[in-house]
mmCIF file of C-alpha atoms in Angstrom:
data_model
loop_
_atom_site.group_PDB
_atom_site.id
_atom_site.type_symbol
_atom_site.label_atom_id
_atom_site.label_comp_id
_atom_site.label_asym_id
_atom_site.label_seq_id
_atom_site.Cartn_x
_atom_site.Cartn_y
_atom_site.Cartn_z
ATOM 1 C CA ILE D 1 -11.942 4.970 -2.383
ATOM 2 C CA TYR D 2 -10.259 8.357 -2.431
ATOM 3 C CA GLY D 3 -13.356 10.529 -2.628
ATOM 4 C CA HIS D 4 -13.885 13.518 -4.891
ATOM 5 C CA THR D 5 -14.838 17.120 -4.342
ATOM 6 C CA LYS D 6 -16.983 17.236 -7.458
ATOM 7 C CA LYS D 7 -19.508 14.929 -9.085
ATOM 8 C CA ARG D 8 -17.951 12.177 -11.197
ATOM 9 C CA SER D 9 -18.561 12.402 -14.940
ATOM 10 C CA THR D 10 -19.626 9.390 -16.997
ATOM 11 C CA TRP D 11 -16.066 9.217 -18.372
ATOM 12 C CA ASP D 12 -14.569 9.250 -14.853
ATOM 13 C CA LYS D 13 -16.946 6.476 -13.777
ATOM 14 C CA PHE D 14 -15.948 4.451 -16.841
ATOM 15 C CA LEU D 15 -12.244 4.878 -16.004
ATOM 16 C CA ASP D 16 -12.847 3.898 -12.381
ATOM 17 C CA LYS D 17 -14.749 0.759 -13.342
ATOM 18 C CA TYR D 18 -12.467 -0.551 -16.058
ATOM 19 C CA PHE D 19 -9.011 0.873 -15.386
ATOM 20 C CA ARG D 20 -8.865 1.449 -11.627
ATOM 21 C CA ARG D 21 -10.541 -1.777 -10.557
ATOM 22 C CA SER D 22 -7.428 -3.155 -8.856
ATOM 23 C CA MET D 23 -7.363 -0.139 -6.512
ATOM 24 C CA ARG D 24 -10.774 -1.134 -5.155
ATOM 25 C CA LEU D 25 -9.863 -4.834 -5.013
ATOM 26 C CA ARG D 26 -6.698 -4.285 -2.981
ATOM 27 C CA TYR D 27 -8.497 -1.869 -0.634
ATOM 28 C CA ASN D 28 -11.199 -4.468 0.006
ATOM 29 C CA LEU D 29 -8.616 -7.202 0.617
ATOM 30 C CA VAL D 30 -6.708 -5.069 3.121
ATOM 31 C CA LEU D 31 -9.901 -4.343 5.071
ATOM 32 C CA LYS D 32 -10.921 -8.011 4.938
ATOM 33 C CA TYR D 33 -7.661 -9.197 6.485
ATOM 34 C CA LEU D 34 -7.529 -6.385 9.038
ATOM 35 C CA ALA D 35 -10.996 -7.279 10.341
ATOM 36 C CA ASN D 36 -9.050 -9.852 12.385
ATOM 37 C CA THR D 37 -9.428 -8.842 16.047
ATOM 38 C CA ASN D 38 -5.892 -10.086 16.826
ATOM 39 C CA ILE D 39 -4.537 -7.187 14.762
ATOM 40 C CA GLU D 40 -4.363 -4.073 16.934
ATOM 41 C CA THR D 41 -1.414 -1.985 15.706
ATOM 42 C CA ILE D 42 -0.818 -1.122 12.048
ATOM 43 C CA LEU D 43 2.043 0.559 10.232
ATOM 44 C CA ASP D 44 0.895 2.137 6.953
ATOM 45 C CA VAL D 45 4.032 2.681 4.848
ATOM 46 C CA GLY D 46 3.464 5.302 2.170
ATOM 47 C CA CYS D 47 0.197 6.319 3.810
ATOM 48 C CA GLY D 48 -0.404 9.272 1.483
ATOM 49 C CA GLY D 49 -3.473 11.329 2.327
ATOM 50 C CA GLY D 50 -4.682 8.905 5.000
ATOM 51 C CA VAL D 51 -7.502 7.063 3.212
ATOM 52 C CA TYR D 52 -6.374 3.667 4.497
ATOM 53 C CA CYS D 53 -5.428 5.089 7.900
ATOM 54 C CA GLU D 54 -8.929 6.472 8.354
ATOM 55 C CA ALA D 55 -10.450 3.088 7.476
ATOM 56 C CA PHE D 56 -8.164 1.311 9.969
ATOM 57 C CA LEU D 57 -9.008 3.812 12.688
ATOM 58 C CA ASN D 58 -12.725 3.327 12.051
ATOM 59 C CA MET D 59 -12.098 -0.396 12.678
ATOM 60 C CA GLY D 60 -10.715 0.443 16.127
ATOM 61 C CA LYS D 61 -7.033 -0.085 15.279
ATOM 62 C CA THR D 62 -4.063 2.014 16.424
ATOM 63 C CA VAL D 63 -2.209 3.363 13.401
ATOM 64 C CA THR D 64 1.184 4.799 12.500
ATOM 65 C CA GLY D 65 1.314 6.380 9.055
ATOM 66 C CA LEU D 66 4.627 7.105 7.353
ATOM 67 C CA ASP D 67 5.210 9.063 4.145
ATOM 68 C CA ILE D 68 7.947 11.134 2.490
ATOM 69 C CA ALA D 69 5.451 13.750 1.250
ATOM 70 C CA ASP D 70 4.749 16.369 3.893
ATOM 71 C CA GLY D 71 1.732 17.680 1.970
ATOM 72 C CA MET D 72 0.145 14.221 1.975
ATOM 73 C CA LEU D 73 0.689 13.881 5.717
ATOM 74 C CA LYS D 74 -1.090 17.199 6.271
ATOM 75 C CA LEU D 75 -4.087 15.805 4.362
ATOM 76 C CA ALA D 76 -3.960 12.631 6.454
ATOM 77 C CA GLU D 77 -3.872 14.670 9.663
ATOM 78 C CA GLN D 78 -6.925 16.659 8.567
ATOM 79 C CA LYS D 79 -8.780 13.475 7.627
ATOM 80 C CA THR D 80 -8.073 11.778 10.969
ATOM 81 C CA LYS D 81 -7.970 14.766 13.323
ATOM 82 C CA ARG D 82 -10.401 13.333 15.881
ATOM 83 C CA PHE D 83 -8.333 10.153 16.145
ATOM 84 C CA MET D 84 -5.161 12.193 16.652
ATOM 85 C CA GLU D 85 -6.845 13.892 19.600
ATOM 86 C CA GLU D 86 -7.579 10.423 21.040
ATOM 87 C CA ASP D 87 -3.913 9.423 20.496
ATOM 88 C CA LYS D 88 -4.930 6.569 18.173
ATOM 89 C CA VAL D 89 -2.843 7.691 15.183
ATOM 90 C CA ASN D 90 0.651 9.039 14.691
ATOM 91 C CA TYR D 91 2.219 10.337 11.470
ATOM 92 C CA ILE D 92 5.906 10.303 10.599
ATOM 93 C CA HIS D 93 7.510 12.359 7.822
ATOM 94 C CA SER D 94 10.267 10.042 6.609
ATOM 95 C CA GLY D 95 11.270 7.328 4.193
ATOM 96 C CA TYR D 96 10.751 3.830 5.565
ATOM 97 C CA ILE D 97 14.382 2.688 5.403
ATOM 98 C CA GLU D 98 15.589 5.915 7.022
ATOM 99 C CA HIS D 99 13.296 5.736 10.062
ATOM 100 C CA ALA D 100 14.148 3.652 13.128
ATOM 101 C CA PHE D 101 11.116 2.454 15.080
ATOM 102 C CA ASN D 102 11.167 1.842 18.830
ATOM 103 C CA GLU D 103 8.200 -0.516 18.634
ATOM 104 C CA LYS D 104 6.940 -3.506 16.689
ATOM 105 C CA PHE D 105 3.624 -3.577 14.841
ATOM 106 C CA ASP D 106 1.119 -6.377 14.382
ATOM 107 C CA THR D 107 0.728 -5.599 10.684
ATOM 108 C CA ALA D 108 2.318 -3.413 8.037
ATOM 109 C CA VAL D 109 0.405 -2.272 4.972
ATOM 110 C CA LEU D 110 2.376 -1.285 1.862
ATOM 111 C CA VAL D 111 -0.132 -0.582 -0.904
ATOM 112 C CA GLY D 112 0.933 1.403 -3.963
ATOM 113 C CA PHE D 113 4.415 1.562 -2.443
ATOM 114 C CA PHE D 114 6.526 -0.974 -4.325
ATOM 115 C CA ASP D 115 5.670 0.721 -7.628
ATOM 116 C CA TYR D 116 8.541 3.095 -6.782
ATOM 117 C CA ILE D 117 11.045 0.700 -5.162
ATOM 118 C CA LYS D 118 13.934 -0.629 -7.247
ATOM 119 C CA SER D 119 15.254 -3.150 -4.708
ATOM 120 C CA PRO D 120 12.571 -4.379 -2.290
ATOM 121 C CA VAL D 121 14.696 -6.928 -0.390
ATOM 122 C CA GLU D 122 16.148 -4.330 2.012
ATOM 123 C CA ILE D 123 12.607 -3.273 2.874
ATOM 124 C CA PHE D 124 11.509 -6.894 3.377
ATOM 125 C CA GLU D 125 14.415 -7.444 5.779
ATOM 126 C CA LYS D 126 13.470 -4.366 7.802
ATOM 127 C CA LEU D 127 9.801 -5.423 7.884
ATOM 128 C CA ASN D 128 10.880 -8.827 9.241
ATOM 129 C CA LYS D 129 12.334 -7.039 12.280
ATOM 130 C CA GLU D 130 9.503 -4.554 12.845
ATOM 131 C CA VAL D 131 6.311 -6.527 12.233
ATOM 132 C CA ASN D 132 5.029 -9.408 14.357
ATOM 133 C CA LYS D 133 2.105 -10.969 12.517
ATOM 134 C CA GLU D 134 1.514 -10.150 8.870
ATOM 135 C CA LEU D 135 2.234 -7.953 5.878
ATOM 136 C CA LEU D 136 -0.296 -6.766 3.312
ATOM 137 C CA MET D 137 1.307 -5.453 0.119
ATOM 138 C CA SER D 138 0.592 -4.673 -3.516
ATOM 139 C CA PHE D 139 2.918 -4.919 -6.504
ATOM 140 C CA PRO D 140 2.063 -3.594 -9.980
ATOM 141 C CA LYS D 141 1.920 -6.357 -12.545
ATOM 142 C CA SER D 142 4.264 -6.263 -15.527
ATOM 143 C CA GLY D 143 2.858 -6.313 -19.056
ATOM 144 C CA GLY D 144 -0.267 -4.960 -20.654
ATOM 145 C CA PHE D 145 -1.085 -1.763 -22.491
ATOM 146 C CA LEU D 146 -2.130 0.167 -19.377
ATOM 147 C CA GLY D 147 1.089 -0.716 -17.598
ATOM 148 C CA TRP D 148 3.102 0.404 -20.602
ATOM 149 C CA GLN D 149 1.307 3.764 -20.934
ATOM 150 C CA ARG D 150 1.652 4.381 -17.181
ATOM 151 C CA LYS D 151 5.388 3.754 -17.387
ATOM 152 C CA VAL D 152 5.695 6.232 -20.276
ATOM 153 C CA ARG D 153 3.736 8.879 -18.322
ATOM 154 C CA TYR D 154 5.978 8.434 -15.284
ATOM 155 C CA GLN D 155 9.174 8.548 -17.364
ATOM 156 C CA MET D 156 8.005 11.890 -18.761
ATOM 157 C CA ARG D 157 7.822 13.095 -15.122
ATOM 158 C CA ASN D 158 11.277 11.632 -14.434
ATOM 159 C CA CYS D 159 9.777 9.221 -11.897
ATOM 160 C CA PRO D 160 11.036 5.611 -11.981
ATOM 161 C CA LEU D 161 8.349 2.926 -11.927
ATOM 162 C CA TYR D 162 8.856 -0.794 -11.317
ATOM 163 C CA TYR D 163 6.700 -3.749 -12.334
ATOM 164 C CA TYR D 164 6.722 -7.367 -11.193
ATOM 165 C CA SER D 165 5.804 -10.775 -12.535
ATOM 166 C CA LYS D 166 4.723 -13.591 -10.236
ATOM 167 C CA SER D 167 8.109 -15.266 -10.720
ATOM 168 C CA ASP D 168 9.857 -11.969 -9.821
ATOM 169 C CA LEU D 169 7.952 -11.932 -6.535
ATOM 170 C CA GLU D 170 8.670 -15.582 -5.804
ATOM 171 C CA SER D 171 12.410 -14.973 -6.339
ATOM 172 C CA LEU D 172 12.375 -11.893 -4.107
ATOM 173 C CA PHE D 173 10.462 -13.676 -1.346
ATOM 174 C CA ALA D 174 12.874 -16.617 -1.440
ATOM 175 C CA LYS D 175 15.703 -14.222 -0.561
ATOM 176 C CA VAL D 176 14.022 -13.471 2.787
ATOM 177 C CA HIS D 177 12.661 -17.021 3.329
ATOM 178 C CA TRP D 178 9.035 -16.071 2.698
ATOM 179 C CA GLN D 179 8.412 -18.686 0.002
ATOM 180 C CA ASN D 180 6.100 -20.673 2.336
ATOM 181 C CA LYS D 181 4.708 -17.596 4.072
ATOM 182 C CA ALA D 182 3.544 -15.476 1.131
ATOM 183 C CA GLU D 183 0.202 -15.795 -0.625
ATOM 184 C CA ILE D 184 0.238 -14.071 -4.032
ATOM 185 C CA ILE D 185 -3.203 -13.081 -5.335
ATOM 186 C CA ASP D 186 -3.665 -11.868 -8.917
ATOM 187 C CA ILE D 187 -6.012 -8.867 -8.841
ATOM 188 C CA ASP D 188 -6.355 -7.361 -12.278
ATOM 189 C CA ARG D 189 -3.383 -4.975 -12.764
ATOM 190 C CA ASP D 190 -1.697 -5.796 -9.444
ATOM 191 C CA PHE D 191 -0.523 -8.672 -7.326
ATOM 192 C CA PHE D 192 -1.811 -8.517 -3.773
ATOM 193 C CA VAL D 193 0.449 -10.282 -1.319
ATOM 194 C CA ARG D 194 -0.238 -11.422 2.230
ATOM 195 C CA VAL D 195 2.745 -12.654 4.229
ATOM 196 C CA ILE D 196 2.138 -14.439 7.538
ATOM 197 C CA LEU D 197 5.255 -13.907 9.661
#
């Protein structure tokens, strides 16, 4: 998904296949749902280096990418330069809660975002006001050896990391009345969630 500047070793390929499978699965699901021609405008929250943004733009969508990491936004701008010249993509250097939008989007994509969010309900409430049609989100699944070792690695970097069970998600969605709107799909080490608004 993310591309590499050097050839992948056998070990790297093994890791990709067996330990990073959910990254590919959630990417494929996002693209599947966004193939819908009724979806024209997309907000990519936590867009990083623009991998998803580039895919959306290649599908003919209009994209707004938002991220707190200026360096990542510079990578995204380089990756999607031709689309910026066509005014099809806009990048915003901000946290999601802190930024006020003057427009509504058809869809918001939040993949690899809730790993770092302690209290998602405030974000859900804001998304309810800023998105018209659907949300596509991922949540890291609690439990398992790989989840445990990832948490330890992040604690050593002083970076909080949050995991979710299916019942955690159901409780959170009930707080914003999404219990009949959210489809929770178990994809290996993550839950992929589609919410029809």
